[in-house]
Coordinates of C-alpha atoms in Angstrom, one line a residue:
X148 CA 35.6 30.5 21.9
X149 CA 34.4 31.1 25.3
X150 CA 31.8 27.2 24.7
X151 CA 35.3 25.9 23.4
X152 CA 37.5 26.9 26.5
X153 CA 34.8 26.5 28.8
X154 CA 34.6 23.1 28.0
X155 CA 38.2 22.3 27.9
X156 CA 39.0 23.7 31.0
X157 CA 35.7 21.4 32.4
X158 CA 37.3 18.0 31.5
X159 CA 41.0 19.1 32.7
X160 CA 39.2 19.7 36.0
X161 CA 36.9 16.7 35.9
X162 CA 40.1 14.9 35.1
X163 CA 42.0 16.0 38.0
X164 CA 39.0 15.1 39.8
X165 CA 38.1 11.5 38.8
X166 CA 41.9 11.1 39.1
X167 CA 42.5 11.8 42.7
X168 CA 40.0 9.4 43.6
X169 CA 41.1 6.7 41.4
X170 CA 44.5 7.3 43.2
X171 CA 43.3 7.7 46.4
X172 CA 41.7 3.8 46.1
X173 CA 45.2 2.5 44.8
X174 CA 46.9 4.2 48.1
X175 CA 43.9 2.4 50.1
X176 CA 43.2 -0.8 48.6
X177 CA 46.2 -1.7 46.8
X178 CA 48.3 -3.7 49.0
X179 CA 44.7 -5.5 50.6
X180 CA 44.3 -7.2 47.7
X181 CA 45.6 -9.9 45.6
X182 CA 46.6 -10.7 42.3
X183 CA 43.3 -12.2 40.9
X184 CA 41.2 -9.3 41.7
X185 CA 43.4 -7.0 40.6
X186 CA 43.5 -8.5 37.1
X187 CA 39.3 -8.3 37.3
X188 CA 39.6 -4.5 38.1
X189 CA 41.7 -4.1 35.3
X190 CA 39.0 -5.5 33.1
X191 CA 36.1 -4.0 34.7
X192 CA 38.2 -0.1 34.4
X193 CA 38.9 -1.0 30.9
X194 CA 35.4 -1.9 30.0
X195 CA 34.0 1.3 32.0
X196 CA 36.0 3.7 30.0
X197 CA 34.8 2.1 27.0
X198 CA 31.7 3.1 28.2
X199 CA 32.4 6.2 29.0
X200 CA 33.5 7.2 24.7
X201 CA 30.6 5.9 24.2
X202 CA 28.6 7.6 25.8
X203 CA 29.8 10.5 24.8
X204 CA 29.4 9.3 21.5
X205 CA 26.0 8.5 21.6
X206 CA 24.3 11.5 22.8
X207 CA 22.6 13.7 19.9
X208 CA 23.8 17.2 21.7
X209 CA 26.8 18.6 23.3
X210 CA 25.4 19.0 26.6
X211 CA 28.0 21.2 28.2
X212 CA 28.5 18.7 31.5
X213 CA 28.3 14.9 29.8
X214 CA 31.2 15.0 27.6
X215 CA 33.7 17.0 29.9
X216 CA 32.6 13.9 32.2
X217 CA 32.5 11.3 30.7
X218 CA 36.2 12.0 29.0
X219 CA 37.8 12.8 32.0
X220 CA 37.0 9.2 33.3
X221 CA 38.1 7.7 30.2
X222 CA 41.3 9.2 30.5
X223 CA 41.5 8.3 34.5
X224 CA 40.2 5.0 34.1
X225 CA 42.8 4.1 31.3
X226 CA 45.7 6.1 32.8
X227 CA 44.6 3.7 36.3
X228 CA 44.6 0.7 34.2
X229 CA 48.0 1.1 32.5
X230 CA 49.4 2.0 35.7
X231 CA 48.5 -1.1 37.4
X232 CA 49.5 -2.6 33.9
X233 CA 52.9 -2.2 34.6
X234 CA 52.7 -2.4 38.6
X235 CA 51.5 -6.2 38.4
X236 CA 54.5 -7.3 36.1
X237 CA 56.7 -5.5 38.3
X238 CA 55.1 -7.4 41.1
X239 CA 55.0 -10.4 39.6
X240 CA 58.3 -10.9 38.1
X241 CA 59.1 -10.5 42.0
X242 CA 60.9 -7.1 42.2
X243 CA 58.4 -5.9 44.7
X244 CA 60.6 -7.3 47.4
X245 CA 63.1 -4.4 46.9
X246 CA 60.9 -1.3 47.1
X247 CA 59.0 -0.6 50.7
X248 CA 55.0 -0.4 50.2
X249 CA 55.8 3.1 50.4
X250 CA 57.6 3.0 47.2
X251 CA 55.8 1.3 45.7
X252 CA 52.2 3.4 46.0
X253 CA 53.9 6.4 45.1
X254 CA 55.3 5.0 42.3
X255 CA 52.1 3.8 41.1
X256 CA 50.4 6.9 41.7
X257 CA 53.3 9.2 39.7
X258 CA 52.6 6.4 36.6
X259 CA 48.9 6.7 36.7
X260 CA 49.4 10.8 36.9
X261 CA 52.0 10.2 34.0
X262 CA 49.4 8.4 31.6
X263 CA 46.8 11.1 32.6
X264 CA 48.9 14.0 31.1
X265 CA 50.1 11.7 28.3
X266 CA 46.5 10.5 27.3
X267 CA 45.2 14.4 27.6
X268 CA 48.1 15.2 25.0
X269 CA 48.1 13.1 22.9
X270 CA 44.1 13.4 22.7
X271 CA 44.5 17.3 22.1
X272 CA 47.0 17.1 19.3
X273 CA 44.6 14.3 17.4
X274 CA 42.4 17.6 17.2
X275 CA 44.0 20.3 16.9
X276 CA 46.8 18.4 14.5
X277 CA 44.4 18.1 10.9
X278 CA 46.4 16.0 8.5
X279 CA 45.8 15.6 4.7
X280 CA 44.4 12.4 4.0
X281 CA 44.6 10.6 0.1
X282 CA 42.1 8.5 -1.1
X283 CA 42.1 6.7 -4.3
X284 CA 39.5 5.0 -6.3
X285 CA 39.7 4.0 -9.9
X286 CA 36.5 3.3 -12.1
X287 CA 36.5 2.3 -15.9
X288 CA 33.2 4.5 -15.6
X289 CA 35.9 7.6 -15.7
X290 CA 37.3 9.4 -18.8
X291 CA 39.3 11.5 -16.8
X292 CA 40.5 12.3 -13.5
X293 CA 39.1 14.2 -10.6
X294 CA 40.9 15.6 -7.7
X295 CA 38.7 17.2 -4.9
X296 CA 38.2 17.4 -1.1
X297 CA 36.1 15.6 1.2
X298 CA 35.5 17.9 4.1
X299 CA 33.6 16.8 7.2
X300 CA 32.6 17.2 10.9
X301 CA 34.5 20.5 11.3
X302 CA 32.2 21.5 14.1
X303 CA 33.7 25.0 14.7
X304 CA 34.1 26.8 17.6
X305 CA 32.9 23.6 19.6
X306 CA 36.0 21.2 20.0
X307 CA 38.7 23.0 17.7
X308 CA 39.9 26.5 17.6
X309 CA 38.5 28.5 14.7
X310 CA 42.0 29.2 13.8
X311 CA 42.3 25.5 13.4
X312 CA 39.6 25.4 11.0
X313 CA 40.5 28.2 8.8
X314 CA 43.7 26.1 8.4
X315 CA 41.6 23.2 7.1
X316 CA 41.0 25.9 4.3
X317 CA 44.7 26.9 4.1
X318 CA 45.6 23.2 3.3
X319 CA 42.8 22.6 0.6
X320 CA 43.9 25.5 -1.3
X321 CA 47.4 24.0 -1.5
X322 CA 46.0 20.8 -2.9
X323 CA 44.6 22.4 -6.2
X324 CA 41.8 20.5 -6.5
X325 CA 39.2 20.9 -9.0
X326 CA 36.5 21.2 -6.4
X327 CA 35.0 21.1 -2.4
X328 CA 32.3 18.3 -1.3
X329 CA 31.7 19.6 2.6
X330 CA 30.5 16.9 3.8
X331 CA 27.9 18.2 6.6
X332 CA 28.2 19.0 10.2
X333 CA 30.8 22.4 9.8
X334 CA 28.6 23.4 12.6
X335 CA 26.6 22.7 15.6
X336 CA 24.5 23.6 18.5
X337 CA 27.8 25.1 20.0
X338 CA 28.6 27.3 17.0
X339 CA 28.0 30.6 17.3
X340 CA 26.6 33.1 14.5
X341 CA 29.4 34.8 14.0
X342 CA 31.8 31.8 14.3
X343 CA 29.1 30.3 11.2
X344 CA 29.2 33.5 9.1
X345 CA 32.5 34.2 9.3
X346 CA 33.9 30.5 8.6
X347 CA 31.6 30.0 5.6
X348 CA 32.4 33.5 4.4
X349 CA 36.4 32.1 3.9
X350 CA 35.3 29.6 1.1
X351 CA 34.7 32.4 -1.5
X352 CA 38.8 32.5 -1.8
X353 CA 39.1 28.8 -2.8
X354 CA 38.4 30.0 -6.5
X355 CA 36.5 26.5 -7.1
X356 CA 33.1 24.9 -7.5
X357 CA 32.1 24.3 -3.8
X358 CA 29.0 21.3 -3.1
X359 CA 27.1 21.3 0.9
X360 CA 25.5 18.4 1.9
X361 CA 23.7 18.9 5.8
X362 CA 24.8 17.0 8.3
X363 CA 22.5 16.1 11.6
X364 CA 24.0 18.9 13.4
X365 CA 24.4 22.1 11.0
X366 CA 20.6 23.1 11.8
X367 CA 21.3 22.7 15.5
X368 CA 18.7 20.5 16.3
X369 CA 19.4 19.5 19.5
X370 CA 19.7 23.1 20.6
X371 CA 17.1 23.2 23.1
X372 CA 19.4 20.7 25.4
X373 CA 22.3 22.8 25.6
X374 CA 22.1 26.9 25.1
X375 CA 19.0 27.4 22.3
X376 CA 19.8 28.3 18.7
X377 CA 21.7 30.7 17.7
X378 CA 21.0 31.3 14.2
X379 CA 18.1 30.2 12.5
X380 CA 17.8 28.3 9.4
X381 CA 17.3 30.8 7.2
X382 CA 20.3 32.7 8.2
X383 CA 22.3 29.6 7.9
X384 CA 21.4 29.0 4.2
X385 CA 21.9 32.4 3.4
X386 CA 25.8 32.3 4.9
X387 CA 25.8 29.2 2.8
X388 CA 24.6 30.4 -0.8
X389 CA 25.6 33.6 -0.2
X390 CA 29.2 32.3 -1.2
X391 CA 29.3 30.9 -3.8
X392 CA 28.6 27.5 -1.9
X393 CA 25.8 25.1 -3.8
X394 CA 23.7 23.1 -1.8
X395 CA 23.1 19.9 -3.1
X396 CA 20.2 18.5 -1.2
X397 CA 18.5 14.9 -2.5
X398 CA 19.8 16.5 -5.9
X399 CA 22.0 15.1 -8.4
X400 CA 24.5 17.5 -10.3
X401 CA 26.5 17.1 -13.7
X402 CA 29.8 17.9 -12.4
X403 CA 32.1 16.0 -15.6
X404 CA 31.0 14.6 -18.7
X405 CA 31.7 11.1 -16.4
X406 CA 31.1 12.1 -13.2
X407 CA 27.3 13.0 -11.2
X408 CA 27.1 14.1 -8.0
X409 CA 24.1 13.4 -5.8
X410 CA 23.5 15.1 -2.6
X411 CA 21.7 13.5 0.2
X412 CA 19.6 15.2 3.1
X413 CA 20.8 14.1 6.4
X414 CA 18.6 10.9 7.7
X415 CA 18.0 12.9 10.8
X416 CA 15.1 14.4 8.4
X417 CA 11.4 13.6 8.1
X418 CA 11.8 15.0 4.7
X419 CA 14.9 13.0 3.0
X420 CA 13.6 12.1 -0.2
X421 CA 13.2 7.8 -1.2
X422 CA 15.9 7.5 -4.0
X423 CA 14.2 6.5 -6.6
X424 CA 12.7 9.9 -6.8
X425 CA 16.2 11.4 -7.8
X426 CA 16.7 11.8 -11.5
X427 CA 20.3 11.4 -12.0
X428 CA 21.0 12.9 -15.4
X429 CA 23.0 10.2 -17.0
X430 CA 23.1 6.8 -15.7
X431 CA 26.5 6.1 -17.5
X432 CA 28.6 8.4 -15.7
X433 CA 30.6 7.6 -12.4
X434 CA 27.6 7.8 -10.0
X435 CA 29.4 9.7 -6.6
X436 CA 27.3 9.9 -3.4
X437 CA 28.0 12.6 -0.4
X438 CA 25.4 11.8 2.9
X439 CA 26.9 12.6 6.1
X440 CA 25.7 9.3 7.9
X441 CA 27.1 6.1 6.1
X442 CA 23.4 4.9 5.5
X443 CA 24.0 3.1 1.9
X444 CA 21.5 1.7 0.0
X445 CA 21.1 -0.5 -2.9
X446 CA 21.9 3.1 -5.3
X447 CA 23.7 1.7 -7.3
X448 CA 26.1 4.4 -6.6
X449 CA 29.8 3.5 -7.4
X450 CA 31.0 5.6 -4.3
X451 CA 29.7 7.0 -1.2
X452 CA 31.4 9.6 1.2
X453 CA 30.2 9.6 4.6
X454 CA 31.5 11.0 8.0
X455 CA 29.3 11.6 11.0
X456 CA 31.2 8.9 13.1
X457 CA 34.5 10.1 13.8
X458 CA 36.4 6.6 13.5
X459 CA 34.7 5.9 16.8
X460 CA 36.5 8.8 18.7
X461 CA 37.8 6.9 21.8
X462 CA 39.9 4.0 21.4
X463 CA 38.8 1.4 20.6
X464 CA 35.3 1.8 19.7
X465 CA 36.4 1.6 16.0
X466 CA 37.2 -1.7 16.3
X467 CA 34.4 -3.2 18.4
X468 CA 31.9 -1.1 16.0
X469 CA 33.6 -3.4 13.1
X470 CA 33.3 -6.1 15.2
X471 CA 29.6 -5.7 16.0
X472 CA 29.1 -4.9 11.5
X473 CA 28.8 -1.9 12.2
X474 CA 30.5 0.7 9.5
X475 CA 32.7 3.1 11.2
X476 CA 35.6 4.2 9.1
X477 CA 37.6 3.8 5.9
X478 CA 36.8 1.5 2.9
X479 CA 33.8 -0.7 3.1
X480 CA 32.3 -2.9 0.2
X481 CA 28.1 -2.6 0.1
X482 CA 26.4 -5.3 -2.0
X483 CA 22.4 -6.7 -1.3
X484 CA 22.4 -5.3 2.6
X485 CA 25.4 -6.2 3.4
X486 CA 28.7 -4.2 4.3
X487 CA 31.9 -5.7 4.0
X488 CA 35.2 -4.0 5.4
X489 CA 38.5 -3.2 3.0
X490 CA 40.8 -1.7 5.9
X491 CA 40.9 2.3 5.9
X492 CA 43.9 2.7 3.7
X493 CA 44.7 4.9 0.4
X494 CA 42.7 2.5 -1.5
X495 CA 40.4 -0.8 -0.7
X496 CA 42.2 -3.0 0.3
X497 CA 40.2 -5.5 -1.6
X498 CA 39.1 -5.1 -5.2
X499 CA 35.1 -3.9 -5.3
X500 CA 32.9 -6.3 -6.7
X501 CA 31.3 -5.0 -10.0
X502 CA 27.9 -3.6 -8.9
X503 CA 29.0 -3.0 -5.9
X504 CA 28.8 0.2 -4.1
X505 CA 32.2 1.4 -2.3
X506 CA 31.7 3.4 1.0
X507 CA 34.6 5.2 2.4
X508 CA 33.7 7.0 5.7
X509 CA 36.1 9.6 6.9
X510 CA 37.1 10.1 10.8
X511 CA 36.1 14.0 10.3
X512 CA 38.8 16.9 10.4
X513 CA 37.9 17.5 14.2
X514 CA 35.6 16.2 17.2
X515 CA 32.6 15.6 18.6
X516 CA 31.5 17.9 22.2
X517 CA 35.3 18.0 23.1
X518 CA 38.6 19.0 22.1
X519 CA 40.2 15.1 22.8
X520 CA 40.3 12.3 20.3
X521 CA 42.4 9.0 20.2
X522 CA 40.6 7.3 17.5
X523 CA 41.2 8.1 13.8
X524 CA 42.8 11.3 14.1
X525 CA 41.6 14.4 12.8
X526 CA 41.8 14.7 8.2
X527 CA 40.8 16.3 5.2
X528 CA 40.5 13.6 2.8
X529 CA 41.8 14.2 -0.6
X530 CA 40.3 12.2 -2.9
X531 CA 41.1 10.8 -6.6
X532 CA 39.5 9.2 -9.3
X533 CA 41.2 7.4 -11.7
X534 CA 40.0 6.0 -14.6
X535 CA 40.6 2.2 -15.0
X536 CA 42.7 3.0 -18.7

């Protein structure tokens, strides 16, 4: 918890510093630039804010200063932009002549501070308020209904207090699911050994089968970039399997007569098996794939569940990613090397063509690196698979 509190404090302090710098520039320059320059500066600040969010998501390790600093400037830049837009509209409609320059400057500064505080509170609430996200899929390969929880990207002890992560397990209990899939990144480079062991021990109380697939952070691959490893691979595996959790590592498990689960090794690992080498026990059953990163292939799977992306975490990265052809959050249909976005609702907005693979990407239970999120929210996916007839 120390690193969580430290990072939260660091990014709030950095946010105040960044905001102070922008407010000072606003006071010094606002009456010295014309409307065209103000519009250009608004566009530039939006670009820089998006760049700050993108930098956080591109860093593989939760390096203590990059994520808080970039998040602070993301907040400061967007808050200052919102203030500038309001003031620009205010000036264009002719209201400025009724106020002195000094009053207008103070109004702009206050607006910037208010927008900044609102962003901080919204971003924190999005991370600390985990909700249930229903996901439904129908197939003629299914003969009975199956209900399970897909839980990905908890990053315990990093962006959320451990108490919030514990509440996730309580919420799963209330859903009366048949089984649980832990989709990777339950822990990361900043999770302590005691946090990791204590959290996995709680799953034993669920009383249903639990299946685990590795993410790119569980084994603390980038720990050298922060403070070093806090547990070994052996200690992690012992903690997982010691609490009746089955690690599904490039293998298939027959969950029911009409349902097969394939758990994939994370694509960051060199020993990830080729799909062709995985033995599928029943090719007529519904094939469900759990793969932490949405690296979808022509596998013949009916449905793949993934996480990793956090829906971009920083608005508007999700929309930008989709426009660039990346799978970000929600439903996609994949066939012949191409994916089509189908929406982020409970079920696909359009039919998944026969022979295609449906891909659903979770926004994750937590955030990456800092307790701040303005894109996608934090969810537990409660998935219901229904027979077509």
